[in-house]
mmCIF file of C-alpha atoms in Angstrom:
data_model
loop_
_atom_site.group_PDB
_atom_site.id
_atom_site.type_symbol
_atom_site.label_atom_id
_atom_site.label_comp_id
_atom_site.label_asym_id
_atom_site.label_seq_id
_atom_site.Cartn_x
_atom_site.Cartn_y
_atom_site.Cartn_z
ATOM 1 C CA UNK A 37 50.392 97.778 61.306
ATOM 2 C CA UNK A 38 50.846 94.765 59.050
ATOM 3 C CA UNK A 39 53.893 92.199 59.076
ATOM 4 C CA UNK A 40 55.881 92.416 55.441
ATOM 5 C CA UNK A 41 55.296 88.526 54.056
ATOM 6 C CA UNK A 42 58.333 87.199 53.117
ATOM 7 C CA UNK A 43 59.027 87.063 49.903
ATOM 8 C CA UNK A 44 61.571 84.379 49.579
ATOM 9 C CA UNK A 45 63.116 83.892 46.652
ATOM 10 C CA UNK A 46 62.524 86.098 43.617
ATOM 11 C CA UNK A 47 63.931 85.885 40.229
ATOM 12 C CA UNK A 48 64.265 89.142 37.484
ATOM 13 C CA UNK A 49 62.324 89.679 34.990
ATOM 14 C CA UNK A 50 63.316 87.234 31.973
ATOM 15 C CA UNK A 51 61.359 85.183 29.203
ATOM 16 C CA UNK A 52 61.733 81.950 31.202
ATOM 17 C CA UNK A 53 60.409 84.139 34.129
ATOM 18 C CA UNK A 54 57.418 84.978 32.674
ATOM 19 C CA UNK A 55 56.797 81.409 30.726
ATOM 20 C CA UNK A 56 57.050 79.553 34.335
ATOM 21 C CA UNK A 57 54.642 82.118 35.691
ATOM 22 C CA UNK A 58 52.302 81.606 32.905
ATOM 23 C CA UNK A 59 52.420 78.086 33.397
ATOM 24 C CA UNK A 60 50.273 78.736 36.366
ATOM 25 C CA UNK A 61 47.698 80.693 34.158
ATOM 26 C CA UNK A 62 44.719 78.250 32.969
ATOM 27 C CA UNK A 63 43.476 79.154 29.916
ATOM 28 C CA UNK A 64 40.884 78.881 27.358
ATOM 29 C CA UNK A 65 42.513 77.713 23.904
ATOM 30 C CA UNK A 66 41.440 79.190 20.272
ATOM 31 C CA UNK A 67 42.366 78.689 17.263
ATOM 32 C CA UNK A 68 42.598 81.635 15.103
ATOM 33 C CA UNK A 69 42.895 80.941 11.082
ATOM 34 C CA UNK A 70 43.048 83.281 8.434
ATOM 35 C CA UNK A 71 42.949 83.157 3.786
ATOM 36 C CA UNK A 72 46.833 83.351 3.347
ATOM 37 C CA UNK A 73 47.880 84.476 -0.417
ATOM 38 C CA UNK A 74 49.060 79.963 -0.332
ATOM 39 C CA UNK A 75 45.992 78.836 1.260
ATOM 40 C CA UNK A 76 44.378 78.667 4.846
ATOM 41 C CA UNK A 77 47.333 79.552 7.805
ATOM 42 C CA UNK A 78 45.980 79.189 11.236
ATOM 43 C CA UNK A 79 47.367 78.846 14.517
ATOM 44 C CA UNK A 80 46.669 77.889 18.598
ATOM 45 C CA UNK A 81 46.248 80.792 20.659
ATOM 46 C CA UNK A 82 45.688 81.037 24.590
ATOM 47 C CA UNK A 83 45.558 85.159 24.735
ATOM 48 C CA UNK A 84 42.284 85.565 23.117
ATOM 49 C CA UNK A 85 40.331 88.338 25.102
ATOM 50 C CA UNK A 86 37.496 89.771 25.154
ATOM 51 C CA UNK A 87 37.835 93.184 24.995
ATOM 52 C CA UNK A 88 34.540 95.659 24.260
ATOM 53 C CA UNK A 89 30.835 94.254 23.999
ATOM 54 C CA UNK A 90 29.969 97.538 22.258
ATOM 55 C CA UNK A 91 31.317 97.345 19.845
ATOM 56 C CA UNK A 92 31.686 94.195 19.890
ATOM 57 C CA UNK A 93 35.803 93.370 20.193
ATOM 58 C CA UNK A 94 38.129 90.910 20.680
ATOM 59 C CA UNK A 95 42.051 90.935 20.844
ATOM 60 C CA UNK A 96 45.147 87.908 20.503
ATOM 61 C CA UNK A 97 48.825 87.976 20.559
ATOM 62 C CA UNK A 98 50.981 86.310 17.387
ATOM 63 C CA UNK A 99 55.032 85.858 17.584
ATOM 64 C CA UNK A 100 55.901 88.142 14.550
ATOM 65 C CA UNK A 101 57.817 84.451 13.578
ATOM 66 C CA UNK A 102 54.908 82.304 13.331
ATOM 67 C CA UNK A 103 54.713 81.238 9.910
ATOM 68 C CA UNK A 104 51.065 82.729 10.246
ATOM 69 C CA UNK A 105 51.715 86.119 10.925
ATOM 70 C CA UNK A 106 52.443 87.574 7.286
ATOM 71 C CA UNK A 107 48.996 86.175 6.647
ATOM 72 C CA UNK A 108 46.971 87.914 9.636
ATOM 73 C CA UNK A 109 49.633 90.948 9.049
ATOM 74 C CA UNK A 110 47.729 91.202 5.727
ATOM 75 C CA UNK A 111 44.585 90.345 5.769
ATOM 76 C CA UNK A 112 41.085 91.724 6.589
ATOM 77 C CA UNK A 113 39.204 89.231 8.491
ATOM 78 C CA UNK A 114 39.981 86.251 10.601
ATOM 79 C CA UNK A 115 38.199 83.192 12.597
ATOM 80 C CA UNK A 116 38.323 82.551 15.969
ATOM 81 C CA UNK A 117 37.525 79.214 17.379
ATOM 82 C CA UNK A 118 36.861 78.384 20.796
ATOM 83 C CA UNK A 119 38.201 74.717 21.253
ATOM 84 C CA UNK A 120 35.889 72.057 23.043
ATOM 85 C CA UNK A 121 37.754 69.113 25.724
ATOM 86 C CA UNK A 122 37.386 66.428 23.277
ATOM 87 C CA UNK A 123 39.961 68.691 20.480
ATOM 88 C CA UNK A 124 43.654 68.344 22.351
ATOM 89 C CA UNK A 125 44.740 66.404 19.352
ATOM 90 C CA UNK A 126 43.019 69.573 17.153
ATOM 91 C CA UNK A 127 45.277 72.371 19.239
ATOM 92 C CA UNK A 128 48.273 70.548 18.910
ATOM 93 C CA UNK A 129 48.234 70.620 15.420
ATOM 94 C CA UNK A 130 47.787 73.694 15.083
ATOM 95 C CA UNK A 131 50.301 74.669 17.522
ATOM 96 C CA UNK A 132 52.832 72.353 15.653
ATOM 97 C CA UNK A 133 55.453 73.913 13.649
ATOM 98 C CA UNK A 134 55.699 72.466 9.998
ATOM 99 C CA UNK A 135 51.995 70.513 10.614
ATOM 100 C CA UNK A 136 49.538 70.410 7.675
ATOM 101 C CA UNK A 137 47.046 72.285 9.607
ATOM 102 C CA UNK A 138 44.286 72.279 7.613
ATOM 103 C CA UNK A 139 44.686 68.552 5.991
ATOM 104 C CA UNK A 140 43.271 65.154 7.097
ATOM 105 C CA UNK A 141 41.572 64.723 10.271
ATOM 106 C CA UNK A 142 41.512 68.786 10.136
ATOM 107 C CA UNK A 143 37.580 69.281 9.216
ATOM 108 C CA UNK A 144 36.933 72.793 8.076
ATOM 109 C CA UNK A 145 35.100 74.791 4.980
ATOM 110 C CA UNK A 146 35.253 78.380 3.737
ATOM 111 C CA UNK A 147 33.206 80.190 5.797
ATOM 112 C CA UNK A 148 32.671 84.109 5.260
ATOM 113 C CA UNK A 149 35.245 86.482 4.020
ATOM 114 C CA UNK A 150 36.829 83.379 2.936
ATOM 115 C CA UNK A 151 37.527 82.972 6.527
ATOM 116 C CA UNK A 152 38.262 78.918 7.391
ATOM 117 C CA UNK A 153 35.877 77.968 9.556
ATOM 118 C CA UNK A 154 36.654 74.938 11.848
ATOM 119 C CA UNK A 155 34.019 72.102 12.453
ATOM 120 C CA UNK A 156 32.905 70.557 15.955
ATOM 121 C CA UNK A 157 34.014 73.642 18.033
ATOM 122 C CA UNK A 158 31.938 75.044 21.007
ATOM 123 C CA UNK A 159 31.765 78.681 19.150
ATOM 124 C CA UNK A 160 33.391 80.652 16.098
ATOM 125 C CA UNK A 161 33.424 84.344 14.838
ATOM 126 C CA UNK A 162 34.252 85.987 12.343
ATOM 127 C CA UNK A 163 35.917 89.185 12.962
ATOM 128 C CA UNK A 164 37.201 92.331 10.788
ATOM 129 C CA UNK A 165 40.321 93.252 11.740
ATOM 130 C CA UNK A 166 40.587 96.747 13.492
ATOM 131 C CA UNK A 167 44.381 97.229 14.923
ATOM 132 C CA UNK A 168 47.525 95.115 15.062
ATOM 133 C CA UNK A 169 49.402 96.661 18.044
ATOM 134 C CA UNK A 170 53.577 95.957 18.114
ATOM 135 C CA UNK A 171 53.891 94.496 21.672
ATOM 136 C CA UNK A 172 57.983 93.280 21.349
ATOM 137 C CA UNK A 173 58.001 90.164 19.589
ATOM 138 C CA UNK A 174 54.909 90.332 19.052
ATOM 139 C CA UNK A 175 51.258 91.819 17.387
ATOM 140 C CA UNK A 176 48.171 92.069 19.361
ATOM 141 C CA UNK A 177 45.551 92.154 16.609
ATOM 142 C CA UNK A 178 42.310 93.812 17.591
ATOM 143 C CA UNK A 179 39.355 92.453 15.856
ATOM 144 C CA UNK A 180 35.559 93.534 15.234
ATOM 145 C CA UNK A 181 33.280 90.525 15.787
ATOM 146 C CA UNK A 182 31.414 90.296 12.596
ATOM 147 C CA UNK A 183 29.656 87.291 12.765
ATOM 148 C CA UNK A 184 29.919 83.911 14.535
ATOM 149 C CA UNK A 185 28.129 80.715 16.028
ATOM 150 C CA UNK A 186 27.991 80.157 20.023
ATOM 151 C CA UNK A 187 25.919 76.938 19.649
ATOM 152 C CA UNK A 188 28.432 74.190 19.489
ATOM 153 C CA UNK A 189 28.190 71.741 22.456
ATOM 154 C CA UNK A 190 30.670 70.393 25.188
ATOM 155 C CA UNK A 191 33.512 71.563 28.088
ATOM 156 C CA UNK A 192 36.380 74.178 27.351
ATOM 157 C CA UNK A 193 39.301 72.870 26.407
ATOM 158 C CA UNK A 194 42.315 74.462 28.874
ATOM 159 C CA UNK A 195 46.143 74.813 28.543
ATOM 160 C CA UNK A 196 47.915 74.444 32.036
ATOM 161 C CA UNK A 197 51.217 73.513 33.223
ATOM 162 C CA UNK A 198 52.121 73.642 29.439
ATOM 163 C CA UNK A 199 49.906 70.923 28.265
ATOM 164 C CA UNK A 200 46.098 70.704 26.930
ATOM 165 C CA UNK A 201 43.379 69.631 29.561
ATOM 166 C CA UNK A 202 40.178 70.065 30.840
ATOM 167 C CA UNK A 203 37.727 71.438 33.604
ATOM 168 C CA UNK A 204 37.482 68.786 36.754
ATOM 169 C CA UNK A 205 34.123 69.002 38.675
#
């Protein structure tokens, strides 16, 4: 027979609930652009997943307000871009509201599908867009990995205790 831990104090289920919890949760950042109908949208994401190596898929969540979502709502393809350490400054743009995400220092160039393509990350893809899943205030978009580059050098960059930060050997 086992002992029941105690549980101490435990709070209901609420957004803050789950945002302090998540806190907790390191993760791997992305940045996931897209061709909007006004120019290149993209935006920081720290739910990328992989989801099926055959085929090859991948899946993210977007706020149905981000200012990118009617652009990934209606498009084909998208980029994802797995963020080295030394590109902090790089995910907080694009986590900014109101930044100019893709002007100066942003380096980037069409890539295919018209997909932007970030410079000086550790990997990209470009993925076909299979699913967009309602998940409350939220999509998960499912994507088919098209294409892509795994080549680029460096450390992960990480988001923990809401901030941007690295691996420590």
């Amino acid at each position: 027979m086992t002992a029941t831990p105690d549980l101490g104090t435990f709070q209901l289920a609420t957004p803050d609930l789950l945002r302090s919890t998540f806190r907790r949760h390191a993760a791997g950042v992305a940045v996931i652009t897209a061709r909007g109908a006004a120019g290149p949208v993209g935006f920081t994401a720290t739910s990328l997943t992989s989801v099926s190596a055959d085929p090859p898929l991948v899946s993210f969540g977007i706020g149905t307000g981000a200012s990118s979502w009617p652009a990934i709502a209606a498009t084909e393809y998208v980029g994802v871009h797995i963020l080295g350490e030394h590109q902090s400054d790089l995910a907080a743009t694009f986590a900014r509201s109101g930044a100019d995400r893709f002007g100066a220092p942003t380096a980037w160039r069409e890539g295919p599908e018209g997909v932007p393509v970030l410079d000086d990350v550790l990997a990209w893809l470009v993925c076909r867009v299979v699913g967009r899943v309602p998940a409350g205030d939220h999509r998960i978009v499912l994507a088919e990995v098209v294409l892509g580059d795994p080549t680029g050098t460096g450390r992960p960059l990480l988001y923990h205790q809401g901030r941007f930060t690295a691996l420590r050997d």
